[in-house]
mmCIF file of C-alpha atoms and ligand atoms in Angstrom:
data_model
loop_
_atom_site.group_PDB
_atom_site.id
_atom_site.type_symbol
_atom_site.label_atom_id
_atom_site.label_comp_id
_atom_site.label_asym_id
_atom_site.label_seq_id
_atom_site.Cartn_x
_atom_site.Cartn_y
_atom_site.Cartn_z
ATOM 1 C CA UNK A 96 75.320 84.118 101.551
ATOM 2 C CA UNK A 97 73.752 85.214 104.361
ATOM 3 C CA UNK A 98 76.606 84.569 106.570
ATOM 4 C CA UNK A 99 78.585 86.885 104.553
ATOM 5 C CA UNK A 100 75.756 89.553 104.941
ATOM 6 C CA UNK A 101 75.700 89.099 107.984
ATOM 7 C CA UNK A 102 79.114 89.966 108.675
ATOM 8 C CA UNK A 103 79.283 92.760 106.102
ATOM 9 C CA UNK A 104 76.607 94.963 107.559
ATOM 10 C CA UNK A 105 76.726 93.736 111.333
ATOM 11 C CA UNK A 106 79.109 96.337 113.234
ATOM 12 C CA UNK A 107 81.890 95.505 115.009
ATOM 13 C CA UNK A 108 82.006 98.068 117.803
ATOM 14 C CA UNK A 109 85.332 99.318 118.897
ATOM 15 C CA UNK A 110 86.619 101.501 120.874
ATOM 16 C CA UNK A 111 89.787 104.026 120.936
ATOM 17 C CA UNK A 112 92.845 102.942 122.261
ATOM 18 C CA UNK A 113 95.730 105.692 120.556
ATOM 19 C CA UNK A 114 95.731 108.240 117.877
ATOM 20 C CA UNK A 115 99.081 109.033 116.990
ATOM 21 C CA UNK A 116 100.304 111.854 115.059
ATOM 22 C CA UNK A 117 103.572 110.806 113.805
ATOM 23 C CA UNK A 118 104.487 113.585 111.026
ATOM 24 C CA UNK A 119 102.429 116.405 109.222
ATOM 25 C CA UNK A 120 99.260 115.404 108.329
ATOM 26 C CA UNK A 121 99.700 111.570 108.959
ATOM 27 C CA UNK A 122 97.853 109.668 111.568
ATOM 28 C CA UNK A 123 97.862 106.087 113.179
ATOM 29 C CA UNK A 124 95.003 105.207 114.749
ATOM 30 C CA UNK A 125 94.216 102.320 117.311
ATOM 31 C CA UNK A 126 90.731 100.702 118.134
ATOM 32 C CA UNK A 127 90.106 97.996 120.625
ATOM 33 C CA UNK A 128 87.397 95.580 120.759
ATOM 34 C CA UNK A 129 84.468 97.066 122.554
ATOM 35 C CA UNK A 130 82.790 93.413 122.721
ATOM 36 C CA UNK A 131 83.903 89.672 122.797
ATOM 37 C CA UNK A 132 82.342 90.077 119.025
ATOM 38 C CA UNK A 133 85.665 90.495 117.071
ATOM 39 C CA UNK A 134 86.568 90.868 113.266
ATOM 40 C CA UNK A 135 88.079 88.339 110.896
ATOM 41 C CA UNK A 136 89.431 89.439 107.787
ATOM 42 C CA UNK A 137 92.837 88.552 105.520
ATOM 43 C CA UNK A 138 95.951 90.493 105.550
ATOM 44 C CA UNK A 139 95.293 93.615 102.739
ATOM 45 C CA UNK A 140 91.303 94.040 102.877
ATOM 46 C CA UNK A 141 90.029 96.934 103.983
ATOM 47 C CA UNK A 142 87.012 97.824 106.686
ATOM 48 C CA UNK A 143 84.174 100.220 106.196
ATOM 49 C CA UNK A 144 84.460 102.666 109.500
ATOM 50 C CA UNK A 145 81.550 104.752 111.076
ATOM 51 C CA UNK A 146 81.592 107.025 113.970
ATOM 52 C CA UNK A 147 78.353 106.460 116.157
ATOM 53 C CA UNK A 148 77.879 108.842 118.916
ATOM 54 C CA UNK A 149 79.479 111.561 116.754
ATOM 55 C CA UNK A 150 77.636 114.669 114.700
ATOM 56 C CA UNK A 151 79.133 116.508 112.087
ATOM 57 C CA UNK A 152 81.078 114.077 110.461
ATOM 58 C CA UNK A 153 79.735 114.430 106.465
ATOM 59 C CA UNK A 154 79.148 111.343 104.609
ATOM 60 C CA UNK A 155 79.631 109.770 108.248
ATOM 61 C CA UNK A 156 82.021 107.011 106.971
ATOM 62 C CA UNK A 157 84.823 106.206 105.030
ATOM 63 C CA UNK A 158 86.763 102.852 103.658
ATOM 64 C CA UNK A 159 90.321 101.933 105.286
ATOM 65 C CA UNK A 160 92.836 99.387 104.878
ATOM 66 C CA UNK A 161 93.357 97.415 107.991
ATOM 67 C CA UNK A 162 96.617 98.124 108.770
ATOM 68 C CA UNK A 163 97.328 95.189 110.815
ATOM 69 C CA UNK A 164 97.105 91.075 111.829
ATOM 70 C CA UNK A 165 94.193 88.923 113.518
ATOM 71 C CA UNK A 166 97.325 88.204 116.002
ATOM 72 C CA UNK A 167 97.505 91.887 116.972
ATOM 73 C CA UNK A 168 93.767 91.360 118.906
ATOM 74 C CA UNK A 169 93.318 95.321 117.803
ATOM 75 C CA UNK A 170 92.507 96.978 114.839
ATOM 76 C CA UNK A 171 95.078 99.559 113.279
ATOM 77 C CA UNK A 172 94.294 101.935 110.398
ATOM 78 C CA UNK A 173 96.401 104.906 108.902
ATOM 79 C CA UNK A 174 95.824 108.187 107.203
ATOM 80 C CA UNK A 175 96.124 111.227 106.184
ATOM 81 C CA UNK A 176 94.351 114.203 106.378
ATOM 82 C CA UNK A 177 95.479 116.811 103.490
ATOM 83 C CA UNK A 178 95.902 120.782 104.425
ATOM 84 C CA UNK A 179 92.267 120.461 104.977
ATOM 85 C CA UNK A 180 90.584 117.457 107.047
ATOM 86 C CA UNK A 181 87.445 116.259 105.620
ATOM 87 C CA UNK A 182 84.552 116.514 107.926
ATOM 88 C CA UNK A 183 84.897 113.011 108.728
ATOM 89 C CA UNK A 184 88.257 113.160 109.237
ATOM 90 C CA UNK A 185 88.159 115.997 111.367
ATOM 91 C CA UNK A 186 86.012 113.858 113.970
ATOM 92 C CA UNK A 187 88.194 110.920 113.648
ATOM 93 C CA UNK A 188 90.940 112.489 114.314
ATOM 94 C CA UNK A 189 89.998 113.893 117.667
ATOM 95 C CA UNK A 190 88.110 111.386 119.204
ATOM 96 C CA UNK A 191 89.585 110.571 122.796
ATOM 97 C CA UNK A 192 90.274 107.248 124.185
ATOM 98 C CA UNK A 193 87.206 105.165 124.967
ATOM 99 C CA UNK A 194 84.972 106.941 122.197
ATOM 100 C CA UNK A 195 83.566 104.262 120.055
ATOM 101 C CA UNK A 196 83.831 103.449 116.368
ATOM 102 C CA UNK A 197 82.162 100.514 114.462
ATOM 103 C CA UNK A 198 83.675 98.672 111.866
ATOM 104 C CA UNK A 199 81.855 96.867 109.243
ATOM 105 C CA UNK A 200 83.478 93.944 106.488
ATOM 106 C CA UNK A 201 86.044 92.707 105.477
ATOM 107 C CA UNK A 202 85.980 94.447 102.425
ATOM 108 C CA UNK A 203 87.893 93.639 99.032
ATOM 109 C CA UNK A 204 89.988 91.054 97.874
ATOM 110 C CA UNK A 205 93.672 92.775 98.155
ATOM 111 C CA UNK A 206 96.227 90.360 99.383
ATOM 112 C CA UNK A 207 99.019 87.884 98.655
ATOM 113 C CA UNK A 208 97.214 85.323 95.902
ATOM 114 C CA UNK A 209 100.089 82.648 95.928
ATOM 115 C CA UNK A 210 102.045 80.510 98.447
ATOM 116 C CA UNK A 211 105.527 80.488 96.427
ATOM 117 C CA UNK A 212 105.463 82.830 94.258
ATOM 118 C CA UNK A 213 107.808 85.997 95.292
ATOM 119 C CA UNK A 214 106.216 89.185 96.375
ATOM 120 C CA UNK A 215 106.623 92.506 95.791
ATOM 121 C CA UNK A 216 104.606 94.914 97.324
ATOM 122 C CA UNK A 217 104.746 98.602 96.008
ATOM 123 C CA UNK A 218 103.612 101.318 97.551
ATOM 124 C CA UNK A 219 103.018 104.821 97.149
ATOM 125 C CA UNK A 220 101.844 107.203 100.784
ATOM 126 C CA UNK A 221 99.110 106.101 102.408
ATOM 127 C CA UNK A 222 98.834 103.338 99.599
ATOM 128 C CA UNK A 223 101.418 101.408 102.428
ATOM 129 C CA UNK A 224 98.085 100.614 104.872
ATOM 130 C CA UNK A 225 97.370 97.152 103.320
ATOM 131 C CA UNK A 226 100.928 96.309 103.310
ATOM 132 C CA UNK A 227 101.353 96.637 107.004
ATOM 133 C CA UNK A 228 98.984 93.797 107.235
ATOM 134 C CA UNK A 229 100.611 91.712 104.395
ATOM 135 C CA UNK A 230 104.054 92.178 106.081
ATOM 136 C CA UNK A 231 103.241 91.345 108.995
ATOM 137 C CA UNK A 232 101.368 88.107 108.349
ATOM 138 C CA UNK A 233 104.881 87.219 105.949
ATOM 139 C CA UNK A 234 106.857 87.759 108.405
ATOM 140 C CA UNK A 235 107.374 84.121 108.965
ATOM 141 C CA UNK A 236 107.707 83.371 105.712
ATOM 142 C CA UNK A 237 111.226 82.496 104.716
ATOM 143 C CA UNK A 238 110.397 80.337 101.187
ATOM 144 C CA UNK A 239 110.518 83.054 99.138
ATOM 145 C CA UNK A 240 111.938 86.745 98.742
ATOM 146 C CA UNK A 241 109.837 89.640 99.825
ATOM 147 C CA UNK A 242 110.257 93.024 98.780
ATOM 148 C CA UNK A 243 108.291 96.213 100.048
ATOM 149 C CA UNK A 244 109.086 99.577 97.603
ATOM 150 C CA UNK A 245 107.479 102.474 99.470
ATOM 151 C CA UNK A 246 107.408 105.620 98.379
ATOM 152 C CA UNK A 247 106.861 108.575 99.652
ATOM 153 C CA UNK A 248 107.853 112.383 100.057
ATOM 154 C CA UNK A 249 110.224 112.630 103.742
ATOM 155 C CA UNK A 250 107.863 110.586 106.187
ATOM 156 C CA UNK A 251 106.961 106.964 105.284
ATOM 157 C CA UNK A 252 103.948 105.570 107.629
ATOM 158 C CA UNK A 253 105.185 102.516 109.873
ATOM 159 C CA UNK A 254 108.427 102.136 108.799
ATOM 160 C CA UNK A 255 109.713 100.959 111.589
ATOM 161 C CA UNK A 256 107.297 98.115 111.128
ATOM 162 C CA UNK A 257 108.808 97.230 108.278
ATOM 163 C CA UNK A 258 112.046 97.293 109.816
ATOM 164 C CA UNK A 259 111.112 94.538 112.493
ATOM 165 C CA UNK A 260 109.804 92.502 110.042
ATOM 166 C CA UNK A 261 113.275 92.778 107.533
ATOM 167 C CA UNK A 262 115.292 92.121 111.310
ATOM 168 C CA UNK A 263 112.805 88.893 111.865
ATOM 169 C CA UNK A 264 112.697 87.854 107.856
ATOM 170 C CA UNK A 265 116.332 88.135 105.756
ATOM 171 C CA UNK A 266 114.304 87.454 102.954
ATOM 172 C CA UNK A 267 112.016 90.491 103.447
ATOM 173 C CA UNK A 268 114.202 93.366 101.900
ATOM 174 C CA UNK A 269 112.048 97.438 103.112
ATOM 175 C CA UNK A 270 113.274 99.922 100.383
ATOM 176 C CA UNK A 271 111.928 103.001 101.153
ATOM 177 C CA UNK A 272 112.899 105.972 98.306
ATOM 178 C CA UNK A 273 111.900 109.409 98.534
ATOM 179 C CA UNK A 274 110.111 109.804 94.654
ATOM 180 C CA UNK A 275 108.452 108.276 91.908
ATOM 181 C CA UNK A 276 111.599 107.858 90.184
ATOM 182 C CA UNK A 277 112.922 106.497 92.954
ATOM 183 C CA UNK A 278 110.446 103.596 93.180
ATOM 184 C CA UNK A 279 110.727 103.139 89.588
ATOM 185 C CA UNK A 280 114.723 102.428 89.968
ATOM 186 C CA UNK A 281 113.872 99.723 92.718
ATOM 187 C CA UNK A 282 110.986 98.467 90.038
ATOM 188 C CA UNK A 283 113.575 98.197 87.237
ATOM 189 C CA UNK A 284 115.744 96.255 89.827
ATOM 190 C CA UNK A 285 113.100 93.895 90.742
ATOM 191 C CA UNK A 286 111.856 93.217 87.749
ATOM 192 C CA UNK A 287 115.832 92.399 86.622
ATOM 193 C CA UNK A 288 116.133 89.875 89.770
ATOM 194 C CA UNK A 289 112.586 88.657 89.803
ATOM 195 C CA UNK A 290 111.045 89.102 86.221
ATOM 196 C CA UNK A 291 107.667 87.687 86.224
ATOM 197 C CA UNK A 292 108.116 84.646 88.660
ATOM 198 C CA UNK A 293 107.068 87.147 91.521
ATOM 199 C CA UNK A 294 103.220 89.399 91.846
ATOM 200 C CA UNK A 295 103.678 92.637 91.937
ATOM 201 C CA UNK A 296 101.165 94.438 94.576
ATOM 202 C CA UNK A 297 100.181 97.778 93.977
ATOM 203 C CA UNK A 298 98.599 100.076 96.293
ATOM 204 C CA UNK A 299 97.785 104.208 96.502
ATOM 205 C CA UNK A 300 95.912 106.955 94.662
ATOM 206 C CA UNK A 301 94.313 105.943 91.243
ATOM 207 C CA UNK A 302 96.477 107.717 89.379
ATOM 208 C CA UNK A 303 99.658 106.369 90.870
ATOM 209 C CA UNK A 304 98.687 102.822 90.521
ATOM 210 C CA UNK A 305 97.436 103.256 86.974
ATOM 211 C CA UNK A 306 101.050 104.775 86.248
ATOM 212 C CA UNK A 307 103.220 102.010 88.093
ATOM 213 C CA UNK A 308 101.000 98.951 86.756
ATOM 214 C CA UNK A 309 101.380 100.635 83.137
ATOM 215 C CA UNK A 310 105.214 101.066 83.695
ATOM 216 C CA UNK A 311 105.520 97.129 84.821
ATOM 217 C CA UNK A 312 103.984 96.149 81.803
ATOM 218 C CA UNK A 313 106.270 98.483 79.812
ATOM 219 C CA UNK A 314 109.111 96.174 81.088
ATOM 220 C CA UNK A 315 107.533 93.034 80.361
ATOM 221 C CA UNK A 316 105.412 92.021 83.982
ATOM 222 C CA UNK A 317 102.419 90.290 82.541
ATOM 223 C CA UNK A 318 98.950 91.852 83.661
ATOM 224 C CA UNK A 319 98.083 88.742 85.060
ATOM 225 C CA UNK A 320 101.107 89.177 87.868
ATOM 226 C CA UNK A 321 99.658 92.845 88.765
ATOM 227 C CA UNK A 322 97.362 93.225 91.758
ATOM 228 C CA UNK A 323 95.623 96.616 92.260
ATOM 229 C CA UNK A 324 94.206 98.016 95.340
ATOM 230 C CA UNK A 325 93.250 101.495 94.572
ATOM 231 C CA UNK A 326 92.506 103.814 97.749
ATOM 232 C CA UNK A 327 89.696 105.665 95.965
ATOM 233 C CA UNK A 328 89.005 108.974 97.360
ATOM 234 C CA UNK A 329 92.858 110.143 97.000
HETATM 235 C C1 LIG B 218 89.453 99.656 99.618
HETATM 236 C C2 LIG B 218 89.854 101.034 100.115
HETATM 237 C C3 LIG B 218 90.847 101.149 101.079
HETATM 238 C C4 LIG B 218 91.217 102.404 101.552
HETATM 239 N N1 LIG B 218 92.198 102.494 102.512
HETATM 240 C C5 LIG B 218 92.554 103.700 103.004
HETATM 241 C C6 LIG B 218 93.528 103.815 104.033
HETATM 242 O O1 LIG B 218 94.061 102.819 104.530
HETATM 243 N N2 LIG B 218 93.842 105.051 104.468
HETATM 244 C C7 LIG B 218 93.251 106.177 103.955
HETATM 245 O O2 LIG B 218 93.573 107.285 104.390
HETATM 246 N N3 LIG B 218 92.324 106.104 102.986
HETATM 247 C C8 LIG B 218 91.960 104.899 102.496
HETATM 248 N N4 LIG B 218 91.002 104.813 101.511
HETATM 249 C C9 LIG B 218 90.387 106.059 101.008
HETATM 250 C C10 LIG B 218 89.392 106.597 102.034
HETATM 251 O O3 LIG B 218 88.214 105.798 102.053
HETATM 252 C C11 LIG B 218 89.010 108.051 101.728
HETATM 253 O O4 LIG B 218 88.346 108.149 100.507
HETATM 254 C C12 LIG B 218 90.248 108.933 101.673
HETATM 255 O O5 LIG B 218 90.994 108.757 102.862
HETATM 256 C C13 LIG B 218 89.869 110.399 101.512
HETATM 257 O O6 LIG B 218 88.983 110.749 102.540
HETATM 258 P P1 LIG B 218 88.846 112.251 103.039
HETATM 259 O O7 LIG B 218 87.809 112.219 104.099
HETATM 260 O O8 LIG B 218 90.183 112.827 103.370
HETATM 261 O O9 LIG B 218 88.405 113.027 101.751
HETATM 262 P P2 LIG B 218 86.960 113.126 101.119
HETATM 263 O O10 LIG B 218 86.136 114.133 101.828
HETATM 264 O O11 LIG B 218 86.355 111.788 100.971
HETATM 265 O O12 LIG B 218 87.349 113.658 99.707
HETATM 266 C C14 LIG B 218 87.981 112.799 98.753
HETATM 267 C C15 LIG B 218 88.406 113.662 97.577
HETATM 268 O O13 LIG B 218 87.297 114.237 96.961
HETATM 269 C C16 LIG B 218 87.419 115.642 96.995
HETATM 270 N N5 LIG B 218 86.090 116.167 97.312
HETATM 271 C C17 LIG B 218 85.355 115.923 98.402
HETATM 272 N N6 LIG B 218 84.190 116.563 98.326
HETATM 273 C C18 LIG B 218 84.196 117.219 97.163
HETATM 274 C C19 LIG B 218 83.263 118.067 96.499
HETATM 275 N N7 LIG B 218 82.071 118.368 97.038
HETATM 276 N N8 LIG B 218 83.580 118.576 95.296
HETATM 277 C C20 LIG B 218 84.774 118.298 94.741
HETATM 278 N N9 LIG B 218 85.685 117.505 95.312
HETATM 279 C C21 LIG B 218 85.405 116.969 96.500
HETATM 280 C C22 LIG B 218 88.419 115.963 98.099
HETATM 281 O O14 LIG B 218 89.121 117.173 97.819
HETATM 282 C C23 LIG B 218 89.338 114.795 98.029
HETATM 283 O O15 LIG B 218 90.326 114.993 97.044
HETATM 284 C C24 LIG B 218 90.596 103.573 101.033
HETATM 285 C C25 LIG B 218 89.585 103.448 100.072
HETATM 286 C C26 LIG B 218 89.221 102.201 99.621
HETATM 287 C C27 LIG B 218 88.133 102.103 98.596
#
């Protein structure tokens, strides 16, 4: 117990190595270990980030997935920052390289539960974060098919990614659609192929995973197979 404290409210400090702006209002952002003290968490948890050394930054932190693998030796997070960029955001998004930015965890439990059974990750805008990681770390994983549904409205965050992992994995199929009803076409599909031997993964605003986990179980995808990882706050 106190181990896990320990590592839950002990920072790991970091440092900036890239902010990338890839599209409108999305960003990918790149932190370094500052110290030989480095972060262990599992594929599709999630960090708590602060910004030391900075003023003006509201609340002064803010959950993200980690969008990446132990294996990388960095930390990767995306996001987006609306019309408007949160106070926070505002910071975070303009920090330079070197400027440092502690990261405290792992947080959650999101992630693949079983060694066999199929996956099927689904994922709606920024919702894709945690799925980076879980791709990533499948990536070697040729047992069982692998299927990543992302959605999302004419950019979708790291796809190509996904599309290294699909050339490295023929059983990892990327389907990225443009719409709602678009991912729910590639859900029907699945669902056809896979029924409930596969989880089904979901990840994004509240409301869209309340609406995709309610329209799996409309076509028979026991609760028990549905994993939620809500990014509260969109
Ligand atoms: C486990 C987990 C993982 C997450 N992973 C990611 C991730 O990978 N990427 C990511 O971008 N986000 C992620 N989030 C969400 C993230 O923590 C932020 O909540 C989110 O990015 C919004 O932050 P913001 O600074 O843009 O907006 P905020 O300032 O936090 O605002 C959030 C919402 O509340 C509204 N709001 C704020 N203040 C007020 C007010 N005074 N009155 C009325 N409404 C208000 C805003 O309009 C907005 O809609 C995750 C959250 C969790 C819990």
């Amino acid at each position: 117990m106190a181990n896990t404290l320990n590592t839950i409210f002990k920072a790991t400090p970091l440092t900036v190595a890239d902010i990338q702006n890839p599209a409108a209002d999305y960003y990918i952002i790149k932190l370094n270990y500052a110290t030989d003290r480095h972060f262990d968490w599992k594929p599709g948890t999630a960090g708590l980030f602060t910004l030391p050394h900075q003023k003006n930054t509201g609340s002064g932190f803010r959950f993200f997935s980690i969008a990446g693998v132990p294996d990388e030796h960095a930390i990767t997070i995306g996001t987006r920052t609306g019309k408007t960029a949160s106070a926070y955001k505002a910071v975070l998004t303009h920090l330079h390289k070197g400027d440092r930015v502690n990261l405290r965890g792992p947080i959650g439990s999101f992630g693949v539960k079983n060694d066999s059974a199929p996956v099927v990750m689904i994922a709606s805008g920024v919702g894709v974060t945690p799925f980076r990681a879980m791709a990533l770390d499948l990536t070697a994983d040729q047992t069982r098919p692998i299927k990543l549904i992302q959605s999302a409205h004419g950019f979708h965050l790291f796809q190509s990614d996904f599309e290294g992992v699909a050339q490295k994995n023929a059983r990892f199929e990327y389907l990225p659609v443009e719409s709602g009803k678009d991912a729910q076409t590639q859900m029907l599909a699945t669902i056809k192929e896979l029924g409930d031997s596969a989880y089904y993964y979901l990840s994004g605003s509240s409301k869209i995973v309340k609406a995709n986990k309610q329209f799996l179980k409309q076509h028979g995808v026991p609760a028990r197979q549905i994993i939620t990882d809500v990014q509260f706050g969109y």
